[in-house]
Amino acid sequence: MAASGMEVVHVDPTRASRHRAAFGIPKTDRADARLIASMTLAGECRAIVPNSPTAEALRVVAHAHRAEVANRAEALHVLRAALVRIWPVAVSAWPASVGGLRNPQARAVLAAAPGPRAAARLDRKSLAELLAGAGRTRAVEGEAERLRLLFCRPVMLLDPHVEEAEAVRIRYLLAALGQAVQQTDLLHGELEKRYTAHRFHQLLSRVPGVGTTLGAYLLAEIGDRPVERFDTGRSLAAYAGVSPVTWASGQTVRVAFRRASSTHLRSALHAVAFSMVGHSPGAQAYYGRHRAAGDAHATALRKLGRKVLLCLHYCMASGVPYDDAVAFGYDPAAADAPTLRREKPLDEMEIVRARDMLATPGATVTATARAFGVSRQTVYRHVLGRPRAR
């Protein structure tokens, strides 16, 4: 309606409900229409502040990117479930640290050999050609030998006719996953281009832990006119669903979760708060204080997201650049200033035990990683002191 040139106004539903209760108006469509019309004529409404076409275009692309990421995850889960049923080794052949089944190398090998029998017939030369064709440039022969030894292990086989039919299904699922990955990459490029053209791009780029995707998601929901749309930061926090709702009646006071909110902005803030805990010293200290006070993980992240959103609204309204020290109230030069702490996946005693385990004859990095519940990259980096060649 607003795009067609019509004047659109917003009537507060809480105020309308109070008017209805005060005048004893029944809850019907006709009565609601009369009530809203009378409130509009009396001036008890406010005009809708639209975003600029550039900000609205960013919002459209961001929603499309969200949907395509969900489609990619669904296609990946369906492919993994199909492989677990007939060939579980293929699922664990590519760890999550290199992208799992979404890795182009994994998709290239599975497209050429979608079943255990076909994979067992691949030699090292064929595997090396597939890996090189998928874009691998380092340690191609070593990776090909690893996959060859993995595919040659004895496994439970299905009937050849059934396995051939399952191979057709695997190839179809691989094609669906490849299309979803390609569409997601194309939309990410479009999202990045429109994100950099936003007027508040420089502000979001200064926030630790907020990259292109999260920053675009935030600006897509906040828009480029936050001061006109939201009078205060508290109004924006209520719109995002990170401010609680207080219900009071007599001696009873109850604080509840605000469900009437923008779900897209709320989920983006949750991801932003989670990322900032690992990249911002102030956010990490703020999160740690609330966790020590007894708050749950989601509650502490919601409070952190509210604080970040209030800071962003102030920066957008005043033009002051974002500063992590000012946002969380600490002096970086002080002796007691918070520092970014990164917990090691293995402590000193576990590293000594892992080295002793690797020193025994026949021990492998894979078995050691499984024994400690970590990835092989963690063993290479923290136990052996060198990155694993890929």
C-alpha positions as semicolon CSV with decimal commas, in nm:
position;residue;x (nm);y (nm);z (nm)
1;M;0,000;0,000;0,000
2;A;0,279;0,243;0,085
3;A;0,464;0,156;-0,235
4;S;0,155;0,238;-0,442
5;G;0,145;0,591;-0,302
6;M;-0,125;0,549;-0,037
7;E;-0,079;0,711;0,303
8;V;-0,035;0,438;0,564
9;V;-0,042;0,501;0,939
10;H;0,024;0,283;1,243
11;V;-0,229;0,253;1,526
12;D;-0,095;0,115;1,852
13;P;-0,283;-0,211;1,921
14;T;-0,238;-0,174;2,298
15;R;-0,396;0,172;2,295
16;A;-0,679;0,046;2,073
17;S;-0,745;-0,237;2,319
18;R;-0,764;0,011;2,607
19;H;-1,007;0,230;2,414
20;R;-1,223;-0,073;2,341
21;A;-1,229;-0,174;2,708
22;A;-1,297;0,183;2,829
23;F;-1,596;0,238;2,599
24;G;-1,727;-0,119;2,620
25;I;-1,699;-0,177;2,245
26;P;-1,749;-0,541;2,143
27;K;-1,467;-0,725;1,962
28;T;-1,602;-0,746;1,606
29;D;-1,455;-0,654;1,271
30;R;-1,706;-0,373;1,215
31;A;-1,652;-0,227;1,564
32;D;-1,273;-0,250;1,525
33;A;-1,293;-0,067;1,192
34;R;-1,496;0,217;1,350
35;L;-1,257;0,234;1,648
36;I;-0,944;0,249;1,432
37;A;-1,103;0,511;1,207
38;S;-1,198;0,730;1,503
39;M;-0,850;0,701;1,654
40;T;-0,693;0,793;1,319
41;L;-0,916;1,098;1,281
42;A;-0,832;1,202;1,637
43;G;-0,461;1,187;1,556
44;E;-0,384;0,888;1,779
45;C;-0,160;0,729;1,517
46;R;0,178;0,779;1,359
47;A;0,296;0,772;1,003
48;I;0,486;0,474;0,868
49;V;0,851;0,559;0,797
50;P;0,962;0,352;0,497
51;N;1,318;0,257;0,422
52;S;1,497;0,383;0,116
53;P;1,484;0,167;-0,200
54;T;1,850;0,073;-0,143
55;A;1,781;-0,055;0,209
56;E;1,468;-0,235;0,095
57;A;1,665;-0,407;-0,181
58;L;1,920;-0,523;0,077
59;R;1,635;-0,665;0,286
60;V;1,499;-0,862;-0,010
61;V;1,841;-1,007;-0,094
62;A;1,911;-1,089;0,274
63;H;1,583;-1,282;0,305
64;A;1,660;-1,468;-0,017
65;H;2,006;-1,554;0,114
66;R;1,858;-1,683;0,442
67;A;1,617;-1,905;0,252
68;E;1,890;-2,042;0,026
69;V;2,117;-2,117;0,324
70;A;1,829;-2,315;0,476
71;N;1,782;-2,503;0,146
72;R;2,154;-2,582;0,136
73;A;2,145;-2,718;0,491
74;E;1,839;-2,930;0,411
75;A;2,001;-3,072;0,097
76;L;2,315;-3,152;0,296
77;H;2,119;-3,332;0,569
78;V;1,925;-3,538;0,314
79;L;2,247;-3,644;0,141
80;R;2,411;-3,734;0,471
81;A;2,110;-3,942;0,577
82;A;2,113;-4,128;0,244
83;L;2,485;-4,206;0,276
84;V;2,451;-4,324;0,636
85;R;2,199;-4,585;0,523
86;I;2,419;-4,746;0,257
87;W;2,779;-4,620;0,303
88;P;2,861;-4,460;0,643
89;V;3,234;-4,439;0,563
90;A;3,170;-4,165;0,306
91;V;3,014;-3,941;0,570
92;S;3,324;-3,942;0,791
93;A;3,573;-3,929;0,502
94;W;3,562;-3,549;0,498
95;P;3,549;-3,389;0,845
96;A;3,354;-3,077;0,928
97;S;3,679;-2,876;0,951
98;V;3,708;-2,889;0,570
99;G;3,337;-2,846;0,499
100;G;3,220;-3,205;0,522
101;L;3,009;-3,327;0,232
102;R;2,970;-2,966;0,117
103;N;3,338;-2,964;0,020
104;P;3,381;-2,951;-0,361
105;Q;3,631;-3,237;-0,339
106;A;3,380;-3,456;-0,156
107;R;3,110;-3,381;-0,411
108;A;3,346;-3,455;-0,701
109;V;3,455;-3,793;-0,558
110;L;3,100;-3,896;-0,467
111;A;2,970;-3,800;-0,810
112;A;3,228;-4,030;-0,968
113;A;3,179;-4,310;-0,713
114;P;2,843;-4,283;-0,532
115;G;2,867;-4,635;-0,386
116;P;3,120;-4,847;-0,196
117;R;3,187;-5,081;-0,489
118;A;3,256;-4,796;-0,730
119;A;3,476;-4,620;-0,474
120;A;3,681;-4,935;-0,412
121;R;3,765;-4,951;-0,784
122;L;3,918;-4,602;-0,785
123;D;4,298;-4,600;-0,781
124;R;4,521;-4,325;-0,649
125;K;4,569;-4,166;-0,991
126;S;4,195;-4,138;-1,053
127;L;4,136;-3,992;-0,708
128;A;4,417;-3,741;-0,756
129;E;4,263;-3,627;-1,085
130;L;3,922;-3,584;-0,920
131;L;4,072;-3,386;-0,631
132;A;4,275;-3,163;-0,864
133;G;3,969;-3,104;-1,081
134;A;3,778;-2,995;-0,770
135;G;4,036;-2,728;-0,692
136;R;4,282;-2,899;-0,456
137;T;4,641;-2,784;-0,504
138;R;4,832;-2,904;-0,198
139;A;4,911;-3,261;-0,088
140;V;4,698;-3,406;-0,368
141;E;4,877;-3,741;-0,376
142;G;4,863;-3,779;0,003
143;E;4,491;-3,705;0,014
144;A;4,429;-3,944;-0,275
145;E;4,617;-4,220;-0,093
146;R;4,420;-4,153;0,227
147;L;4,089;-4,184;0,043
148;R;4,206;-4,496;-0,141
149;L;4,297;-4,672;0,184
150;L;3,968;-4,561;0,338
151;F;3,756;-4,685;0,047
152;C;3,937;-5,019;0,032
153;R;3,831;-5,118;0,382
154;P;3,578;-5,402;0,402
155;V;3,221;-5,278;0,445
156;M;2,875;-5,432;0,442
157;L;2,751;-5,432;0,083
158;L;2,400;-5,427;-0,056
159;D;2,277;-5,625;-0,352
160;P;2,438;-5,484;-0,670
161;H;2,099;-5,392;-0,818
162;V;1,997;-5,211;-0,498
163;E;2,331;-5,034;-0,476
164;E;2,298;-4,919;-0,836
165;A;1,956;-4,773;-0,759
166;E;2,094;-4,603;-0,447
167;A;2,377;-4,459;-0,661
168;V;2,120;-4,295;-0,886
169;R;1,961;-4,137;-0,579
170;I;2,297;-4,020;-0,442
171;R;2,382;-3,852;-0,773
172;Y;2,047;-3,674;-0,771
173;L;2,103;-3,552;-0,414
174;L;2,455;-3,439;-0,505
175;A;2,318;-3,237;-0,795
176;A;2,062;-3,074;-0,564
177;L;2,333;-2,991;-0,309
178;G;2,562;-2,852;-0,579
179;Q;2,285;-2,628;-0,709
180;A;2,205;-2,506;-0,358
181;V;2,573;-2,428;-0,292
182;Q;2,603;-2,241;-0,622
183;Q;2,288;-2,036;-0,560
184;T;2,404;-1,953;-0,207
185;D;2,742;-1,832;-0,335
186;L;2,577;-1,615;-0,600
187;L;2,340;-1,461;-0,347
188;H;2,629;-1,402;-0,106
189;G;2,809;-1,199;-0,372
190;E;2,497;-0,993;-0,434
191;L;2,447;-0,952;-0,059
192;E;2,803;-0,829;-0,011
193;K;2,768;-0,576;-0,293
194;R;2,449;-0,426;-0,149
195;Y;2,584;-0,438;0,206
196;T;2,890;-0,231;0,119
197;A;2,662;0,030;-0,044
198;H;2,457;0,076;0,277
199;R;2,508;0,406;0,460
200;F;2,586;0,230;0,790
201;H;2,830;-0,023;0,644
202;Q;3,135;0,147;0,796
203;L;2,970;0,141;1,138
204;L;2,896;-0,233;1,133
205;S;3,241;-0,315;0,994
206;R;3,398;-0,182;1,317
207;V;3,206;-0,424;1,541
208;P;3,426;-0,724;1,637
209;G;3,290;-1,054;1,515
210;V;3,042;-0,905;1,267
211;G;3,128;-0,995;0,910
212;T;2,952;-0,947;0,580
213;T;2,665;-1,189;0,634
214;L;2,574;-1,093;0,991
215;G;2,619;-0,724;0,921
216;A;2,395;-0,746;0,616
217;Y;2,130;-0,935;0,814
218;L;2,132;-0,666;1,084
219;L;2,112;-0,370;0,848
220;A;1,845;-0,544;0,639
221;E;1,610;-0,547;0,940
222;I;1,715;-0,218;1,102
223;G;1,707;-0,024;0,775
224;D;1,877;0,305;0,697
225;R;1,637;0,530;0,893
226;P;1,643;0,382;1,244
227;V;1,613;0,718;1,421
228;E;1,293;0,806;1,235
229;R;1,144;0,458;1,273
230;F;1,244;0,410;1,639
231;D;1,255;0,709;1,871
232;T;1,489;0,542;2,119
233;G;1,711;0,241;2,138
234;R;1,463;0,079;2,374
235;S;1,198;0,086;2,102
236;L;1,439;-0,084;1,863
237;A;1,525;-0,344;2,129
238;A;1,155;-0,413;2,181
239;Y;1,109;-0,453;1,805
240;A;1,400;-0,701;1,804
241;G;1,249;-0,903;2,091
242;V;1,550;-0,864;2,323
243;S;1,360;-0,658;2,582
244;P;1,137;-0,851;2,825
245;V;0,768;-0,779;2,883
246;T;0,661;-0,694;3,238
247;W;0,311;-0,791;3,348
248;A;0,199;-0,626;3,674
249;S;-0,133;-0,662;3,854
250;G;-0,164;-0,572;4,222
251;Q;0,111;-0,751;4,411
252;T;0,196;-0,977;4,117
253;V;0,480;-0,885;3,882
254;R;0,583;-1,124;3,607
255;V;0,859;-1,076;3,350
256;A;0,806;-1,273;3,030
257;F;0,982;-1,327;2,700
258;R;0,874;-1,086;2,424
259;R;0,738;-1,300;2,141
260;A;0,576;-1,025;1,933
261;S;0,890;-0,912;1,757
262;S;1,093;-0,939;1,438
263;T;1,213;-1,298;1,430
264;H;1,473;-1,221;1,162
265;L;1,632;-0,943;1,367
266;R;1,618;-1,148;1,685
267;S;1,795;-1,446;1,527
268;A;2,055;-1,216;1,370
269;L;2,124;-1,055;1,707
270;H;2,163;-1,398;1,868
271;A;2,426;-1,491;1,609
272;V;2,599;-1,154;1,646
273;A;2,617;-1,186;2,025
274;F;2,751;-1,542;1,997
275;S;3,020;-1,428;1,752
276;M;3,120;-1,124;1,959
277;V;3,186;-1,341;2,266
278;G;3,480;-1,491;2,080
279;H;3,609;-1,167;1,923
280;S;3,535;-0,880;2,164
281;P;3,702;-0,858;2,510
282;G;3,420;-0,644;2,644
283;A;3,148;-0,874;2,513
284;Q;3,327;-1,178;2,651
285;A;3,355;-1,020;2,997
286;Y;2,991;-0,904;2,985
287;Y;2,876;-1,254;2,889
288;G;3,092;-1,412;3,160
289;R;2,949;-1,186;3,432
290;H;2,592;-1,278;3,344
291;R;2,676;-1,648;3,324
292;A;2,842;-1,628;3,666
293;A;2,530;-1,456;3,801
294;G;2,321;-1,760;3,706
295;D;2,183;-1,665;3,364
296;A;2,140;-1,937;3,105
297;H;2,340;-1,929;2,783
298;A;2,050;-1,798;2,572
299;T;1,956;-1,538;2,837
300;A;2,312;-1,403;2,855
301;L;2,331;-1,381;2,476
302;R;1,996;-1,202;2,463
303;K;2,115;-0,944;2,716
304;L;2,439;-0,900;2,524
305;G;2,244;-0,856;2,201
306;R;2,028;-0,587;2,363
307;K;2,334;-0,394;2,480
308;V;2,494;-0,413;2,136
309;L;2,171;-0,299;1,970
310;L;2,140;0,001;2,204
311;C;2,500;0,098;2,122
312;L;2,435;0,067;1,749
313;H;2,122;0,282;1,772
314;Y;2,319;0,552;1,955
315;C;2,598;0,539;1,697
316;M;2,350;0,560;1,410
317;A;2,168;0,853;1,572
318;S;2,477;1,053;1,671
319;G;2,724;0,955;1,400
320;V;2,982;0,847;1,661
321;P;3,188;0,548;1,540
322;Y;3,159;0,225;1,734
323;D;3,423;0,166;2,002
324;D;3,428;-0,160;2,193
325;A;3,585;0,000;2,502
326;V;3,318;0,272;2,517
327;A;3,036;0,026;2,448
328;F;3,129;-0,198;2,743
329;G;3,278;0,067;2,970
330;Y;3,644;-0,024;3,017
331;D;3,981;0,140;2,962
332;P;4,204;-0,065;2,729
333;A;4,516;0,082;2,892
334;A;4,412;-0,011;3,246
335;A;4,572;-0,305;3,421
336;D;4,238;-0,471;3,491
337;A;4,104;-0,425;3,136
338;P;3,934;-0,736;2,997
339;T;4,139;-0,937;2,753
340;L;4,022;-1,186;2,498
341;R;4,063;-1,536;2,638
342;R;4,055;-1,837;2,411
343;E;4,029;-2,170;2,585
344;K;4,249;-2,441;2,444
345;P;4,067;-2,757;2,339
346;L;4,329;-2,964;2,531
347;D;4,494;-2,878;2,862
348;E;4,860;-2,946;2,942
349;M;4,799;-3,289;3,094
350;E;4,592;-3,400;2,796
351;I;4,859;-3,280;2,556
352;V;5,123;-3,489;2,740
353;R;4,895;-3,794;2,732
354;A;4,826;-3,743;2,360
355;R;5,200;-3,724;2,286
356;D;5,262;-4,044;2,481
357;M;4,980;-4,211;2,289
358;L;5,124;-4,102;1,954
359;A;5,469;-4,230;2,057
360;T;5,342;-4,587;2,086
361;P;5,388;-4,808;1,775
362;G;5,087;-4,820;1,546
363;A;4,920;-4,510;1,691
364;T;4,751;-4,274;1,448
365;V;4,637;-3,914;1,467
366;T;4,279;-4,019;1,391
367;A;4,265;-4,266;1,682
368;T;4,419;-4,010;1,917
369;A;4,169;-3,744;1,813
370;R;3,880;-3,982;1,873
371;A;4,015;-4,077;2,214
372;F;4,011;-3,714;2,329
373;G;3,699;-3,613;2,141
374;V;3,867;-3,347;1,926
375;S;3,940;-3,304;1,557
376;R;4,257;-3,419;1,384
377;Q;4,345;-3,056;1,312
378;T;4,349;-2,996;1,689
379;V;4,594;-3,284;1,740
380;Y;4,819;-3,158;1,461
381;R;4,817;-2,801;1,590
382;H;4,824;-2,835;1,971
383;V;4,995;-3,174;2,020
384;L;5,236;-3,197;1,726
385;G;5,280;-2,820;1,692
386;R;5,223;-2,799;1,319
387;P;4,921;-2,739;1,096
388;R;4,788;-3,033;0,900
389;A;4,864;-3,010;0,528
390;R;4,549;-3,013;0,314
